[in-house]
PDB file of C-alpha atoms in Angstrom:
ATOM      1  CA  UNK P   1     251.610  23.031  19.517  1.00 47.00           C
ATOM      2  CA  UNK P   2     250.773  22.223  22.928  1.00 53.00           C
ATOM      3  CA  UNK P   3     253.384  21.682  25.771  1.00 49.00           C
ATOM      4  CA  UNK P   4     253.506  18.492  27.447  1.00 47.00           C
ATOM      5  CA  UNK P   5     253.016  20.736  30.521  1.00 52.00           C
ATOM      6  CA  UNK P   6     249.554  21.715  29.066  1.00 74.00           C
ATOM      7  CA  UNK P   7     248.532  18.037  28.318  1.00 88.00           C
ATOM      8  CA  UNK P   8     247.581  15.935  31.169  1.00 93.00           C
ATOM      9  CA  UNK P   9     248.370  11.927  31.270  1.00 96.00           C
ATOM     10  CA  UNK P  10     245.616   9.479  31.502  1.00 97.00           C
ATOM     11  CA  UNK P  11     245.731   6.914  33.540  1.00 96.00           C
ATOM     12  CA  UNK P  12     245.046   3.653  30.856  1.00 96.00           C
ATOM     13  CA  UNK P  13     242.269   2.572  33.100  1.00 95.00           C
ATOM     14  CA  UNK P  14     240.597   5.810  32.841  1.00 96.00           C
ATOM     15  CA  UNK P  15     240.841   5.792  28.796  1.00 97.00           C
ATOM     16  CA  UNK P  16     239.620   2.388  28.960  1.00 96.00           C
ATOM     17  CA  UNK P  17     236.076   3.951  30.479  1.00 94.00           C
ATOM     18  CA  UNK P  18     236.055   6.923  28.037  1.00 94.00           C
ATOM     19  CA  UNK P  19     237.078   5.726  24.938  1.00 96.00           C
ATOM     20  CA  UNK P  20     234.067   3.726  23.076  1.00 95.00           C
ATOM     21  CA  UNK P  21     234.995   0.140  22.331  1.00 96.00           C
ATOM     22  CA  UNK P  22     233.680  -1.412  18.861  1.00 97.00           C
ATOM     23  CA  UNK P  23     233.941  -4.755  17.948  1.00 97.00           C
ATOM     24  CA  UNK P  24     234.632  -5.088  14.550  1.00 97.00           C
ATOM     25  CA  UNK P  25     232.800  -7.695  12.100  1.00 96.00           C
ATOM     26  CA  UNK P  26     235.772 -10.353  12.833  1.00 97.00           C
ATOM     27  CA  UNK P  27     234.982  -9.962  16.139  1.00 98.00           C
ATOM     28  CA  UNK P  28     238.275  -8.273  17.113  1.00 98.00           C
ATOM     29  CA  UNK P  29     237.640  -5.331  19.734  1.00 98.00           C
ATOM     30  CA  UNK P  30     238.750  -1.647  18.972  1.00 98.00           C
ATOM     31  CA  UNK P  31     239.024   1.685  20.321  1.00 98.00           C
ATOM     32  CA  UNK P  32     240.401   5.062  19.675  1.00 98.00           C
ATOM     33  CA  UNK P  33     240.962   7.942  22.033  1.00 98.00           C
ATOM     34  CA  UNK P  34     242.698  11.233  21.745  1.00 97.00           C
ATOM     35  CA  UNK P  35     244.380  12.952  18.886  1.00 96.00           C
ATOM     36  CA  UNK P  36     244.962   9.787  17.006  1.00 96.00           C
ATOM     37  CA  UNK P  37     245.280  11.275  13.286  1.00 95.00           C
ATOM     38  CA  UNK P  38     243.598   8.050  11.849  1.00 95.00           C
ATOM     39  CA  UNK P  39     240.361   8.546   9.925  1.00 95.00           C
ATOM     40  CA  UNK P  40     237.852   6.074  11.124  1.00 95.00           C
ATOM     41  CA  UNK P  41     237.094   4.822   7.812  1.00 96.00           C
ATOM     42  CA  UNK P  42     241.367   3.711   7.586  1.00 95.00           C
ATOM     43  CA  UNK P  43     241.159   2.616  11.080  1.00 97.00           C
ATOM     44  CA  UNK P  44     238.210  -0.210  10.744  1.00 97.00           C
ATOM     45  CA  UNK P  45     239.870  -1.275   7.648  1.00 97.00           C
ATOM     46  CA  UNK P  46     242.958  -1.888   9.220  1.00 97.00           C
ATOM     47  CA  UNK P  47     241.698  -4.334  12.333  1.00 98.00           C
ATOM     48  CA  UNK P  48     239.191  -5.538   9.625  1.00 98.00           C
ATOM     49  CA  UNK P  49     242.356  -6.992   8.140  1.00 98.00           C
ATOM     50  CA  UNK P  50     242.893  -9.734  11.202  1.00 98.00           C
ATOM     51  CA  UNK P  51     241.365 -13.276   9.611  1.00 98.00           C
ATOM     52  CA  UNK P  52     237.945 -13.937  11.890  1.00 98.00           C
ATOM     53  CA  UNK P  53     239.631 -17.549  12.477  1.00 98.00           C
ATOM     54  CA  UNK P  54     241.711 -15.339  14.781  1.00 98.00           C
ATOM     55  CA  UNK P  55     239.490 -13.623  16.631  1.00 96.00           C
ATOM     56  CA  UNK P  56     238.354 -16.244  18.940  1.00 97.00           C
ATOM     57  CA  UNK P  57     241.222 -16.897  20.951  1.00 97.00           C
ATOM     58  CA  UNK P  58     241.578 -12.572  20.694  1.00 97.00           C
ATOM     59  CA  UNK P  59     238.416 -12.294  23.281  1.00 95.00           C
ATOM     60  CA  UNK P  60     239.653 -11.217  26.387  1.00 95.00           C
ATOM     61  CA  UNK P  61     241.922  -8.832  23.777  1.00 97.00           C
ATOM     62  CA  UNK P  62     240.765  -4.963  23.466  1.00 98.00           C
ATOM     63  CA  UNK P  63     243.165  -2.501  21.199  1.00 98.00           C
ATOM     64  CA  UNK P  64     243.234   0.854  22.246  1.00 98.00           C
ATOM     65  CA  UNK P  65     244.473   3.153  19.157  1.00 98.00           C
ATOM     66  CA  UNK P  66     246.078   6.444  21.155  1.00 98.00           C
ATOM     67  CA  UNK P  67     248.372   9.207  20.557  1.00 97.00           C
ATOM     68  CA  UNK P  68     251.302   8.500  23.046  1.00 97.00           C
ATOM     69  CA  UNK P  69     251.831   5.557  25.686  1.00 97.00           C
ATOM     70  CA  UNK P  70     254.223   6.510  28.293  1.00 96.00           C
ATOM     71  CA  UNK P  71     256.775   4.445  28.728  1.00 90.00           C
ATOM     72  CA  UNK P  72     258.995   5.899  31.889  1.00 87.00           C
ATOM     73  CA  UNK P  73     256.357   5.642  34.383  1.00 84.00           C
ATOM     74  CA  UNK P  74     254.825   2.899  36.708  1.00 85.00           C
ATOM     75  CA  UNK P  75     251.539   3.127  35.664  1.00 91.00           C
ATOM     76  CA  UNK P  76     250.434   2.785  32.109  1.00 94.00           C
ATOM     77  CA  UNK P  77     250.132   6.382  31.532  1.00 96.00           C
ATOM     78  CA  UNK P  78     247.964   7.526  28.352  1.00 97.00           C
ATOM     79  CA  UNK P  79     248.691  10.954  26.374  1.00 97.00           C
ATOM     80  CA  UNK P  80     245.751  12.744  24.557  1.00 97.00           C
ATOM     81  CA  UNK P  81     247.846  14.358  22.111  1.00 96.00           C
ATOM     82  CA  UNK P  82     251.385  14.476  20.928  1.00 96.00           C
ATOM     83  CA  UNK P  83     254.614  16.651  22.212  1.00 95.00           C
ATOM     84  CA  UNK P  84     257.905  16.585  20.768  1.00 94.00           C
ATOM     85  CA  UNK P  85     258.965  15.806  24.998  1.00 94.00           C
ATOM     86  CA  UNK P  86     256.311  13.596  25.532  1.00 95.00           C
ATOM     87  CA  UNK P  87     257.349  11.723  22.991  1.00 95.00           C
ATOM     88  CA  UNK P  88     260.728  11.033  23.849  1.00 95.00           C
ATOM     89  CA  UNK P  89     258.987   9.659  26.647  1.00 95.00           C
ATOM     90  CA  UNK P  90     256.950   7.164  24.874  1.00 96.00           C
ATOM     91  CA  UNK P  91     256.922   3.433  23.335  1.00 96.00           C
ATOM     92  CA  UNK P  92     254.933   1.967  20.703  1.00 96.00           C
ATOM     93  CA  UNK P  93     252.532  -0.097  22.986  1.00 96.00           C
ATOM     94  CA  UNK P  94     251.829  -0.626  26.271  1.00 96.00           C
ATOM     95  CA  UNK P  95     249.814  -3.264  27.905  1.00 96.00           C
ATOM     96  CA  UNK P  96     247.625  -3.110  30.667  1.00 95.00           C
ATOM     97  CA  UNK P  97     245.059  -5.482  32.665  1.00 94.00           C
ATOM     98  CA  UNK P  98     241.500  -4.549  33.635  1.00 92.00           C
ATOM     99  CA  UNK P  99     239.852  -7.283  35.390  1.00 88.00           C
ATOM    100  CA  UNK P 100     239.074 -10.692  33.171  1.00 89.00           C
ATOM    101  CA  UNK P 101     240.039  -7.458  29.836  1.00 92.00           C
ATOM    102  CA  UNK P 102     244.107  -7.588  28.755  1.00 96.00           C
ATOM    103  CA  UNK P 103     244.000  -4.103  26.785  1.00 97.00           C
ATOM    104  CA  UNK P 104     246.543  -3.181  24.176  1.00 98.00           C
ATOM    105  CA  UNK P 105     247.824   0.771  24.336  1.00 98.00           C
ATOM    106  CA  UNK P 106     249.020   1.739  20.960  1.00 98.00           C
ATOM    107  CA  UNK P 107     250.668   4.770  20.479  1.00 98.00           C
ATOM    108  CA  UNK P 108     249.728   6.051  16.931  1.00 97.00           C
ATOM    109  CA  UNK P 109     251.799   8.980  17.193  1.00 96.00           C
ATOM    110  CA  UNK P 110     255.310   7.288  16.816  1.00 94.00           C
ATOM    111  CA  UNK P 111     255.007   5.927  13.487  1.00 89.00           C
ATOM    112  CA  UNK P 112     255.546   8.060  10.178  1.00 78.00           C
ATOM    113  CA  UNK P 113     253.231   6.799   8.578  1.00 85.00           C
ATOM    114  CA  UNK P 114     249.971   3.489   7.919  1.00 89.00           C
ATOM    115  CA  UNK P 115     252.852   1.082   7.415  1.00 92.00           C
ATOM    116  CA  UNK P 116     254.194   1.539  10.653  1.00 92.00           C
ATOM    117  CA  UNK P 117     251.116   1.517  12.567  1.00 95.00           C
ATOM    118  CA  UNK P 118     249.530  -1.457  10.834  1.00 96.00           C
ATOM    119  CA  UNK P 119     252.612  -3.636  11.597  1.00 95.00           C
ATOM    120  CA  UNK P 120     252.463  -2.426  15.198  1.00 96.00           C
ATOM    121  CA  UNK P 121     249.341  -3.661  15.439  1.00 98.00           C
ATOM    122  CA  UNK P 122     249.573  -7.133  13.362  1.00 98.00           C
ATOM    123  CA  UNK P 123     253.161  -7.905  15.366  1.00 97.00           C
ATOM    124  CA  UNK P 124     250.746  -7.384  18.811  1.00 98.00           C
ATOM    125  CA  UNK P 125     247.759  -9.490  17.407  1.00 98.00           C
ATOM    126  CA  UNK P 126     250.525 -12.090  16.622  1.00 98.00           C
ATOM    127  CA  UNK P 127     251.660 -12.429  19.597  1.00 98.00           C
ATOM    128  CA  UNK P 128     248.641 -12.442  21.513  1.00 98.00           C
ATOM    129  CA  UNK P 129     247.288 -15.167  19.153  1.00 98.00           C
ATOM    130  CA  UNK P 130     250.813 -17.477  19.927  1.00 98.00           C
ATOM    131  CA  UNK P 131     250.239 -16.555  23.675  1.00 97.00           C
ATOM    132  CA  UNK P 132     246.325 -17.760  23.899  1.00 96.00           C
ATOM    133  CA  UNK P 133     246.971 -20.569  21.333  1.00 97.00           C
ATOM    134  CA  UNK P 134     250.464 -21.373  20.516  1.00 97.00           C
ATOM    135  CA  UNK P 135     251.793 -22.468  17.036  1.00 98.00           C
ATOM    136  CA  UNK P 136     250.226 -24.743  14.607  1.00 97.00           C
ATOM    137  CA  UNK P 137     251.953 -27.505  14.563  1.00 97.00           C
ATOM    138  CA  UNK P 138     252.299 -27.660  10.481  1.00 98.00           C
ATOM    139  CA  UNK P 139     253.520 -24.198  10.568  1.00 98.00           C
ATOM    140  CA  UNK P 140     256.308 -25.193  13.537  1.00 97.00           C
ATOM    141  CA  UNK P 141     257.207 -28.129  11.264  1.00 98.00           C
ATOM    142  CA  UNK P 142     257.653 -26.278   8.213  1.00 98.00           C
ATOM    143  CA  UNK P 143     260.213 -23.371   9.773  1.00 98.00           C
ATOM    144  CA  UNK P 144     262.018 -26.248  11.287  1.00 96.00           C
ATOM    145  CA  UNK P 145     262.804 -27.948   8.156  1.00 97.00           C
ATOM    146  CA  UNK P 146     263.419 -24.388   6.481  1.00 97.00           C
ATOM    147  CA  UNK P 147     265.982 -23.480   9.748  1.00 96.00           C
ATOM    148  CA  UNK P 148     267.382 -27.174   8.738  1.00 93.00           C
ATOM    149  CA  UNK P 149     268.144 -26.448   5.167  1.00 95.00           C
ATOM    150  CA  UNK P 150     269.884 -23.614   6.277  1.00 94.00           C
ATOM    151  CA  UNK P 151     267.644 -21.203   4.152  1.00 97.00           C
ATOM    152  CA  UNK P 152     269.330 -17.324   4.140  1.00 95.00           C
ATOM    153  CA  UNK P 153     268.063 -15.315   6.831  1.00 95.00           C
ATOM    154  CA  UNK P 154     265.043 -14.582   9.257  1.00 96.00           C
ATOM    155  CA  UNK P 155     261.894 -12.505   9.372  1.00 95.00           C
ATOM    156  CA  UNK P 156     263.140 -10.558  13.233  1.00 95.00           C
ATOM    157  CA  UNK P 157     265.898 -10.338  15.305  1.00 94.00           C
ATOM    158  CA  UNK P 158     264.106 -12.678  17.667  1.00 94.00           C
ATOM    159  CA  UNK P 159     263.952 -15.557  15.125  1.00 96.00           C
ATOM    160  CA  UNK P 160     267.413 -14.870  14.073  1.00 95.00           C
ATOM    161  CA  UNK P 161     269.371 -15.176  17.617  1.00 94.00           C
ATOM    162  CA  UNK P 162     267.027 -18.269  18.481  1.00 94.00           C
ATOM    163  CA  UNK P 163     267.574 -19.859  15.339  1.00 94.00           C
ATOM    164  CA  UNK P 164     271.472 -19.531  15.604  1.00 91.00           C
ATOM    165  CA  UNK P 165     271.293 -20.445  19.332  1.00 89.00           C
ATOM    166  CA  UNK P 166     269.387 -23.715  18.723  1.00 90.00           C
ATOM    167  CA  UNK P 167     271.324 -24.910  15.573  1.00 88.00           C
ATOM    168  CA  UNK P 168     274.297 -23.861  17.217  1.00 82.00           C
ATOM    169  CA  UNK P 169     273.682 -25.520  20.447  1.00 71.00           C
ATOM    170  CA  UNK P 170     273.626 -29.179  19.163  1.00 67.00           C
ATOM    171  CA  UNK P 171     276.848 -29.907  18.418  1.00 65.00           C
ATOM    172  CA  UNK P 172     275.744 -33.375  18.008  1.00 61.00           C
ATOM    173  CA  UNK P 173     273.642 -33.249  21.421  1.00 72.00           C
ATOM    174  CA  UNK P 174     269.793 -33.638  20.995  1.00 76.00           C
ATOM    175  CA  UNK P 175     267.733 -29.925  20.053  1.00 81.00           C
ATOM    176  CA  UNK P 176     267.250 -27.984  22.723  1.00 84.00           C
ATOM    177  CA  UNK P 177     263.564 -28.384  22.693  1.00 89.00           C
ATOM    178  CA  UNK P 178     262.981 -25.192  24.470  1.00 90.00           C
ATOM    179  CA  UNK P 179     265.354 -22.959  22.771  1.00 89.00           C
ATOM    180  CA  UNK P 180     263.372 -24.701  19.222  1.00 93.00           C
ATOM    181  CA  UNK P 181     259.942 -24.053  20.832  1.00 95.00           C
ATOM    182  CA  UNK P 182     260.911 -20.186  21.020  1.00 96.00           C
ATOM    183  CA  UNK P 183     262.512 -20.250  17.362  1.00 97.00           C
ATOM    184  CA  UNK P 184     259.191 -21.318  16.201  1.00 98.00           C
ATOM    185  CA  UNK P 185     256.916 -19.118  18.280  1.00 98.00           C
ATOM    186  CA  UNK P 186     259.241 -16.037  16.350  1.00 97.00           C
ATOM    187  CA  UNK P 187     258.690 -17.245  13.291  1.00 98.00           C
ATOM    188  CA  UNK P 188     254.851 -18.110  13.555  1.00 98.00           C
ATOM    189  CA  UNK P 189     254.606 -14.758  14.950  1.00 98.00           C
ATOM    190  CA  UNK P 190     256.434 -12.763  12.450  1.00 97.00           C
ATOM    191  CA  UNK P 191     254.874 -14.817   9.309  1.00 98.00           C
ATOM    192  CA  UNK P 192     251.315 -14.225  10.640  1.00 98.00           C
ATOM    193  CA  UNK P 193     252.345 -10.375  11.392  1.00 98.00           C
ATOM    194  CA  UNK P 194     253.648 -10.182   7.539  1.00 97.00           C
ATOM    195  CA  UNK P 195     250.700 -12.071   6.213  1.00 98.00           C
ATOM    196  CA  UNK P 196     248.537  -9.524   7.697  1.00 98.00           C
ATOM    197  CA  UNK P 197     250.393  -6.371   6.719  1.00 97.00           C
ATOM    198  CA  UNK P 198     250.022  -7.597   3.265  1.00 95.00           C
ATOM    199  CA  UNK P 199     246.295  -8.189   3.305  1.00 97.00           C
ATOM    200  CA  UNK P 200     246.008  -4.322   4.920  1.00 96.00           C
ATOM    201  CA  UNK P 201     248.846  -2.404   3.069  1.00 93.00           C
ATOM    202  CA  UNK P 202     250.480  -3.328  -0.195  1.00 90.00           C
ATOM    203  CA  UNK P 203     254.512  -3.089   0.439  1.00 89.00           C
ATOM    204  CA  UNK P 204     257.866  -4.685  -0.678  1.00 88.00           C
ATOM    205  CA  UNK P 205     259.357  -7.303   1.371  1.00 88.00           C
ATOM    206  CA  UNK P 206     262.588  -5.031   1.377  1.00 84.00           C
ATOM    207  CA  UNK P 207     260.149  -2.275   3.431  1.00 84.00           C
ATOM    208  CA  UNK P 208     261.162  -4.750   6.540  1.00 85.00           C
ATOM    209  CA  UNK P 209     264.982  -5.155   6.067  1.00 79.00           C
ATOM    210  CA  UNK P 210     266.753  -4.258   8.739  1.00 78.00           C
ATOM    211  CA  UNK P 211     270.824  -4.196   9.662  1.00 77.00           C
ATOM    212  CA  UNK P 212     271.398  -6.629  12.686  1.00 85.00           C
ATOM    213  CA  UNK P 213     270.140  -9.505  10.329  1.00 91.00           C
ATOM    214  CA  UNK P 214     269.248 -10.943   7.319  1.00 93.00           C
ATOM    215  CA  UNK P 215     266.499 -11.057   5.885  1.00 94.00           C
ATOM    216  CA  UNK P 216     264.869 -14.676   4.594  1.00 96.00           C
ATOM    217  CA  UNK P 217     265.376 -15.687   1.532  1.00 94.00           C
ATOM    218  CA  UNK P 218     262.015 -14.815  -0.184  1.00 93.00           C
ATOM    219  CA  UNK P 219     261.112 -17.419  -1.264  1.00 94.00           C
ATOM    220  CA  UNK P 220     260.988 -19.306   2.073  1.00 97.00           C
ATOM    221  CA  UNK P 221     259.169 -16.664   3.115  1.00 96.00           C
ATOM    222  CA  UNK P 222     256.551 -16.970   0.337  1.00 96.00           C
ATOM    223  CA  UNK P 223     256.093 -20.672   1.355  1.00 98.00           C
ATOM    224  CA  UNK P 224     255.830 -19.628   5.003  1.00 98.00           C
ATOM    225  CA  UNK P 225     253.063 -17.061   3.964  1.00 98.00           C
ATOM    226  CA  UNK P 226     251.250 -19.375   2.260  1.00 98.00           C
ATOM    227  CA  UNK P 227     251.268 -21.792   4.705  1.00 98.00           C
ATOM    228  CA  UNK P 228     249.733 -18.969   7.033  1.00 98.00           C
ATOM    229  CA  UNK P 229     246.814 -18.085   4.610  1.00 98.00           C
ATOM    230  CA  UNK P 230     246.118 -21.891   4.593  1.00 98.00           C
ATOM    231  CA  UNK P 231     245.470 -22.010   8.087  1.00 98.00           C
ATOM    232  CA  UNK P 232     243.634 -18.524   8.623  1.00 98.00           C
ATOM    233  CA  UNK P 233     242.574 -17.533   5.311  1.00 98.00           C
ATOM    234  CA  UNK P 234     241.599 -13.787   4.389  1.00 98.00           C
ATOM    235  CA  UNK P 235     238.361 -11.829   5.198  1.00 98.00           C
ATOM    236  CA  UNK P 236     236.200 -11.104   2.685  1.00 96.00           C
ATOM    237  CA  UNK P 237     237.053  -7.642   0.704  1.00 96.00           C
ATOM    238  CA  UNK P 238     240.501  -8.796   1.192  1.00 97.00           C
ATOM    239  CA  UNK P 239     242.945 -10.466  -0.814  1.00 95.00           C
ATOM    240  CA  UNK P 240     246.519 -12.424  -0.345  1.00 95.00           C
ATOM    241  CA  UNK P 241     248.556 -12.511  -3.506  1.00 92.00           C
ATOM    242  CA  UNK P 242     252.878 -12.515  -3.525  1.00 89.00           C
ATOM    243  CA  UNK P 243     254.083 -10.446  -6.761  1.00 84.00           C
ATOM    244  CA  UNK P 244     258.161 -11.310  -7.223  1.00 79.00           C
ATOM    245  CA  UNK P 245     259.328  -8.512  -8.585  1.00 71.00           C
ATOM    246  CA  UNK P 246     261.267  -9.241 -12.253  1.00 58.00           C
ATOM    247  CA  UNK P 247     265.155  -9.111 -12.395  1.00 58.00           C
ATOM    248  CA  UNK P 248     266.069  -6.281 -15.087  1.00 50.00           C
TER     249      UNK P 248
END
């Protein structure tokens, strides 16, 4: 295995003129560079996942698949390959601007194993949808009524503390429209995210638990989901279904 001393770091502009960018048939634009361990054939069927209703407000997007991004430097800061130190020394994704282009570093060397990497990406498409165009606005009313009801749990620790801080905040006083504006953004984003990872990877809900919070009830999420395929329905060659699994 090579030492990090042996592999040099990239600047992220630099990979961004080697690496060969491909836009995939939902328009979504792709690259990988360096030891990446993804077959093509797995990595165009995993951004061929993202609904084309997406993609146009994804143009000025570009998703650079890579072993490491560096995280402790001030540049973004690209490695070809993967060390056990540079590693340490890395974060899942790092963005970076080039000109009118916002690029998106992802480092494909962190994750065990497809799961990992395709929620990665789908949480960063999520966002960067939400950040060009915002929440739809029958998706925003429907967490708010679920958040309302009190339904169990959250999809992220995101829409957990800023649903607690905006129901707990009113105290008879009107919503913090702000605070509720955030709560939705997490939840758009994570639904869309989760909708995603299911049209790429087959997985149990359980797959996303983790221990800070609880998880929504599923089926809150399942309405959620659907409302999500509504709006931004799946590609061809891909399919949305929900499978509850039966109690024994």
């Amino acid at each position: 295995m090579a030492s990090s001393a042996q592999l040099e770091l990239w600047h992220a502009e630099k990979v961004a003129t080697q690496a060969e960018v491909a836009v995939a048939p939902n328009g979504i634009r792709y690259a990988a560079w360096g030891e990446t361990r993804i077959t093509d054939a797995d990595l165009e069927r995993l951004v061929a996942a993202v609904p084309e209703t997406l993609a146009p407000a994804l143009t000025r997007r570009a998703y650079y698949f890579v072993p490491l991004a560096i995280a402790d430097t001030g540049d973004t800061m690209i490695a070809p390959g993967y060390t056990v130190d540079l590693g340490d020394r890395a974060v899942c994704h790092r963005n970076a601007t080039f000109g009118s282009m916002e690029a998106v570093f992802l480092s494909t060397r962190l994750v065990e194993d497809r799961f990992g990497l395709a929620f990665e990406f789908f949480i960063n498409v999520a966002h960067n949808f939400v950040e060009a165009a915002g929440v739809p606005e029958s998706f925003g009313a429907l967490a708010w009524s679920q958040a309302q009801a009190q339904v169990r749990g959250e999809t992220s620790q995101d829409a957990w503390e800023t649903r607690r801080r905006v129901l707990d905040s009113r105290n008879g006083r009107a919503v913090d429209e702000r605070a509720r504006n955030l709560y939705i953004e997490s939840a758009f984003s994570d639904a869309l995210a989760i909708y995603m990872l299911s049209l790429a990877v087959d997985f149990d809900y359980h797959d996303l638990r983790e221990r800070e919070y609880p998880l929504l009830a599923a089926p809150a999420l399942a309405e959620r989901l659907r409302a999500v395929n509504a709006l931004f329905p799946a590609n061809q060659g891909y399919d949305f279904q929900i499978h509850y699994r039966r109690k024994s």
